[in-house]
Every structure is written in C-alpha cells, then in structure tokens.
Amino acid sequence: QVQLVESGGGLVQPGGSLRLSCTASGNTFTIKTMGWYRQAPGKERELVAAATSEGSIMYADSMKGRFTISRDNAKNTVYLQMNSLKPEDTADYYCNARTRWGSADFRFWGQGTQVTVSS
C-alpha cells in the first residue's frame, strides 16, 4: 500500500514557472517508478514524465525542454519543475507510483493538484 500526496499547484501567468512535489508513504520500498500525469477538463489523462528508481527518465514530447522531473529516493519524493508554462498546460496534475511486490505490479495515484496558466 502506497499513499501519494501532491502539492505546489496554483495560478501562474504564461511564461511562468511552478514546482510540483509528490511525497509517498506506506510501503515505499516497493516503488519502482514515479511519475506525473495530467488531465484537462473534457480530456483524457496523459503522461507528463516518469522516473525509475535507477534514474531513467521519460518525457512526453510536448513537455521536453520545458518540464524537468527529478526524484529523491531517500525522501520518497518526486518533483516536476515546470518552466515556460502555456495556457494549454492548465490541468489537474496527478502523481503516480508503480510498485512491485513479488511478481505483482500495482499503480497508485495521488489526489491531484490544480495548475492554471492564465493572465
């Protein structure tokens, strides 16, 4: 069992920056991958970025060059630094963790944090 809590969302002007944080608790030793997804109103949830425990990183093409994911395994925390924000980045951002216990894989989700990019 893993619990995820996100923070750092809010209102920002176009071109501005935000830093999102997600802290995991519970059986954190089972976590293999932590990442970020987002969902805008009326649209399906999409991957933003993900990072493995070993340091591998993956970004969605539209986020490359603007967003940076980082992970602190000791603190069980993953961050998403968002720069050069655009109105189309407005969405609810969700933290995700993929775990493995034996041969079983599970995914856990945070409650989400809202990001609004507007002047």
PDB file of C-alpha atoms in Angstrom:
ATOM      1  CA  GLN A   1       0.000   0.000   0.000  1.00  0.00           C
ATOM      2  CA  VAL A   2       1.302   3.409  -1.029  1.00  0.00           C
ATOM      3  CA  GLN A   3      -0.150   6.837  -0.389  1.00  0.00           C
ATOM      4  CA  LEU A   4       0.779   9.821  -2.556  1.00  0.00           C
ATOM      5  CA  VAL A   5       0.316  13.489  -1.703  1.00  0.00           C
ATOM      6  CA  GLU A   6       0.902  16.246  -4.265  1.00  0.00           C
ATOM      7  CA  SER A   7       1.470  19.932  -3.660  1.00  0.00           C
ATOM      8  CA  GLY A   8       2.692  23.031  -5.455  1.00  0.00           C
ATOM      9  CA  GLY A   9      -0.116  23.775  -7.876  1.00  0.00           C
ATOM     10  CA  GLY A  10      -1.700  27.160  -8.314  1.00  0.00           C
ATOM     11  CA  LEU A  11      -2.255  30.077 -10.652  1.00  0.00           C
ATOM     12  CA  VAL A  12       0.640  31.275 -12.780  1.00  0.00           C
ATOM     13  CA  GLN A  13       0.984  33.641 -15.732  1.00  0.00           C
ATOM     14  CA  PRO A  14       2.012  32.386 -19.169  1.00  0.00           C
ATOM     15  CA  GLY A  15       5.778  32.002 -19.288  1.00  0.00           C
ATOM     16  CA  GLY A  16       5.978  31.490 -15.549  1.00  0.00           C
ATOM     17  CA  SER A  17       7.159  28.522 -13.519  1.00  0.00           C
ATOM     18  CA  LEU A  18       5.849  26.134 -10.898  1.00  0.00           C
ATOM     19  CA  ARG A  19       7.418  23.286  -8.975  1.00  0.00           C
ATOM     20  CA  LEU A  20       5.201  20.362  -8.044  1.00  0.00           C
ATOM     21  CA  SER A  21       6.074  17.894  -5.302  1.00  0.00           C
ATOM     22  CA  CYS A  22       4.784  14.413  -4.566  1.00  0.00           C
ATOM     23  CA  THR A  23       5.687  12.521  -1.407  1.00  0.00           C
ATOM     24  CA  ALA A  24       4.994   8.817  -0.974  1.00  0.00           C
ATOM     25  CA  SER A  25       4.328   6.985   2.253  1.00  0.00           C
ATOM     26  CA  GLY A  26       3.484   3.434   3.239  1.00  0.00           C
ATOM     27  CA  ASN A  27       5.317   0.577   1.507  1.00  0.00           C
ATOM     28  CA  THR A  28       7.665   2.926  -0.311  1.00  0.00           C
ATOM     29  CA  PHE A  29      10.332   0.246  -0.677  1.00  0.00           C
ATOM     30  CA  THR A  30       8.146  -1.402  -3.329  1.00  0.00           C
ATOM     31  CA  ILE A  31       8.078   1.663  -5.608  1.00  0.00           C
ATOM     32  CA  LYS A  32       9.834   1.196  -8.943  1.00  0.00           C
ATOM     33  CA  THR A  33       8.596   4.156 -10.975  1.00  0.00           C
ATOM     34  CA  MET A  34       7.178   7.537 -10.005  1.00  0.00           C
ATOM     35  CA  GLY A  35       5.718   9.963 -12.481  1.00  0.00           C
ATOM     36  CA  TRP A  36       3.297  12.713 -13.311  1.00  0.00           C
ATOM     37  CA  TYR A  37       0.115  12.685 -15.373  1.00  0.00           C
ATOM     38  CA  ARG A  38      -2.267  15.497 -16.144  1.00  0.00           C
ATOM     39  CA  GLN A  39      -5.899  15.801 -17.138  1.00  0.00           C
ATOM     40  CA  ALA A  40      -7.597  18.877 -18.555  1.00  0.00           C
ATOM     41  CA  PRO A  41     -11.380  19.324 -18.423  1.00  0.00           C
ATOM     42  CA  GLY A  42     -13.073  17.178 -21.042  1.00  0.00           C
ATOM     43  CA  LYS A  43      -9.851  15.402 -21.978  1.00  0.00           C
ATOM     44  CA  GLU A  44      -8.300  12.099 -21.036  1.00  0.00           C
ATOM     45  CA  ARG A  45      -5.403  11.757 -18.642  1.00  0.00           C
ATOM     46  CA  GLU A  46      -1.989  11.875 -20.291  1.00  0.00           C
ATOM     47  CA  LEU A  47       1.554  11.108 -19.233  1.00  0.00           C
ATOM     48  CA  VAL A  48       3.791  14.085 -18.468  1.00  0.00           C
ATOM     49  CA  ALA A  49       7.008  12.475 -17.222  1.00  0.00           C
ATOM     50  CA  ALA A  50       8.249   9.472 -15.268  1.00  0.00           C
ATOM     51  CA  ALA A  51      11.402   8.414 -13.434  1.00  0.00           C
ATOM     52  CA  THR A  52      12.598   4.996 -12.297  1.00  0.00           C
ATOM     53  CA  SER A  53      14.432   4.213  -9.080  1.00  0.00           C
ATOM     54  CA  GLU A  54      17.576   3.597 -11.139  1.00  0.00           C
ATOM     55  CA  GLY A  55      17.468   7.066 -12.690  1.00  0.00           C
ATOM     56  CA  SER A  56      15.878   6.510 -16.096  1.00  0.00           C
ATOM     57  CA  ILE A  57      13.670   9.396 -17.200  1.00  0.00           C
ATOM     58  CA  MET A  58      10.921   9.658 -19.792  1.00  0.00           C
ATOM     59  CA  TYR A  59       9.061  12.746 -21.025  1.00  0.00           C
ATOM     60  CA  ALA A  60       6.116  13.286 -23.270  1.00  0.00           C
ATOM     61  CA  ASP A  61       7.270  15.060 -26.434  1.00  0.00           C
ATOM     62  CA  SER A  62       5.232  18.191 -25.767  1.00  0.00           C
ATOM     63  CA  MET A  63       6.916  18.686 -22.392  1.00  0.00           C
ATOM     64  CA  LYS A  64      10.538  18.208 -23.449  1.00  0.00           C
ATOM     65  CA  GLY A  65      12.645  21.308 -22.932  1.00  0.00           C
ATOM     66  CA  ARG A  66      10.152  22.911 -20.543  1.00  0.00           C
ATOM     67  CA  PHE A  67       9.493  20.373 -17.794  1.00  0.00           C
ATOM     68  CA  THR A  68      12.031  18.550 -15.649  1.00  0.00           C
ATOM     69  CA  ILE A  69      11.316  15.572 -13.424  1.00  0.00           C
ATOM     70  CA  SER A  70      13.598  14.689 -10.533  1.00  0.00           C
ATOM     71  CA  ARG A  71      13.435  12.123  -7.776  1.00  0.00           C
ATOM     72  CA  ASP A  72      14.806  11.918  -4.260  1.00  0.00           C
ATOM     73  CA  ASN A  73      14.621   8.263  -3.276  1.00  0.00           C
ATOM     74  CA  ALA A  74      15.737   8.938   0.297  1.00  0.00           C
ATOM     75  CA  LYS A  75      12.787  11.284   0.792  1.00  0.00           C
ATOM     76  CA  ASN A  76      10.379   9.209  -1.310  1.00  0.00           C
ATOM     77  CA  THR A  77       9.613  12.358  -3.254  1.00  0.00           C
ATOM     78  CA  VAL A  78       9.346  13.202  -6.931  1.00  0.00           C
ATOM     79  CA  TYR A  79       9.326  16.742  -8.300  1.00  0.00           C
ATOM     80  CA  LEU A  80       8.140  18.326 -11.503  1.00  0.00           C
ATOM     81  CA  GLN A  81       9.751  21.642 -12.394  1.00  0.00           C
ATOM     82  CA  MET A  82       7.587  23.381 -14.983  1.00  0.00           C
ATOM     83  CA  ASN A  83       9.010  26.331 -16.901  1.00  0.00           C
ATOM     84  CA  SER A  84       7.715  28.424 -19.793  1.00  0.00           C
ATOM     85  CA  LEU A  85       4.178  27.469 -18.919  1.00  0.00           C
ATOM     86  CA  LYS A  86       1.464  27.831 -21.537  1.00  0.00           C
ATOM     87  CA  PRO A  87      -2.317  28.127 -21.178  1.00  0.00           C
ATOM     88  CA  GLU A  88      -2.657  24.631 -22.632  1.00  0.00           C
ATOM     89  CA  ASP A  89      -0.731  23.310 -19.619  1.00  0.00           C
ATOM     90  CA  THR A  90      -3.758  24.099 -17.470  1.00  0.00           C
ATOM     91  CA  ALA A  91      -4.910  20.820 -15.930  1.00  0.00           C
ATOM     92  CA  ASP A  92      -5.102  18.734 -12.807  1.00  0.00           C
ATOM     93  CA  TYR A  93      -1.717  17.120 -12.255  1.00  0.00           C
ATOM     94  CA  TYR A  94      -1.564  13.692 -10.633  1.00  0.00           C
ATOM     95  CA  CYS A  95       1.326  11.839  -9.092  1.00  0.00           C
ATOM     96  CA  ASN A  96       1.610   8.156  -9.947  1.00  0.00           C
ATOM     97  CA  ALA A  97       3.669   5.350  -8.444  1.00  0.00           C
ATOM     98  CA  ARG A  98       4.214   1.894  -9.890  1.00  0.00           C
ATOM     99  CA  THR A  99       5.123  -0.762  -7.358  1.00  0.00           C
ATOM    100  CA  ARG A 100       6.259  -4.349  -7.432  1.00  0.00           C
ATOM    101  CA  TRP A 101       5.784  -6.865  -4.652  1.00  0.00           C
ATOM    102  CA  GLY A 102       6.966 -10.288  -5.722  1.00  0.00           C
ATOM    103  CA  SER A 103       5.530 -10.796  -9.191  1.00  0.00           C
ATOM    104  CA  ALA A 104       2.608  -8.394  -8.710  1.00  0.00           C
ATOM    105  CA  ASP A 105       2.566  -4.838 -10.077  1.00  0.00           C
ATOM    106  CA  PHE A 106       0.252  -2.103  -8.840  1.00  0.00           C
ATOM    107  CA  ARG A 107      -0.276   1.571  -9.543  1.00  0.00           C
ATOM    108  CA  PHE A 108      -1.257   4.221  -7.020  1.00  0.00           C
ATOM    109  CA  TRP A 109      -2.494   7.760  -7.569  1.00  0.00           C
ATOM    110  CA  GLY A 110      -2.421  10.972  -5.609  1.00  0.00           C
ATOM    111  CA  GLN A 111      -5.410  13.259  -5.199  1.00  0.00           C
ATOM    112  CA  GLY A 112      -4.163  15.734  -7.787  1.00  0.00           C
ATOM    113  CA  THR A 113      -3.091  19.359  -7.690  1.00  0.00           C
ATOM    114  CA  GLN A 114      -4.542  22.025  -9.953  1.00  0.00           C
ATOM    115  CA  VAL A 115      -2.380  24.107 -12.270  1.00  0.00           C
ATOM    116  CA  THR A 116      -3.915  27.112 -14.005  1.00  0.00           C
ATOM    117  CA  VAL A 117      -1.915  29.134 -16.531  1.00  0.00           C
ATOM    118  CA  SER A 118      -3.652  32.417 -17.236  1.00  0.00           C
ATOM    119  CA  SER A 119      -3.021  36.147 -17.337  1.00  0.00           C
TER     120      SER A 119
END
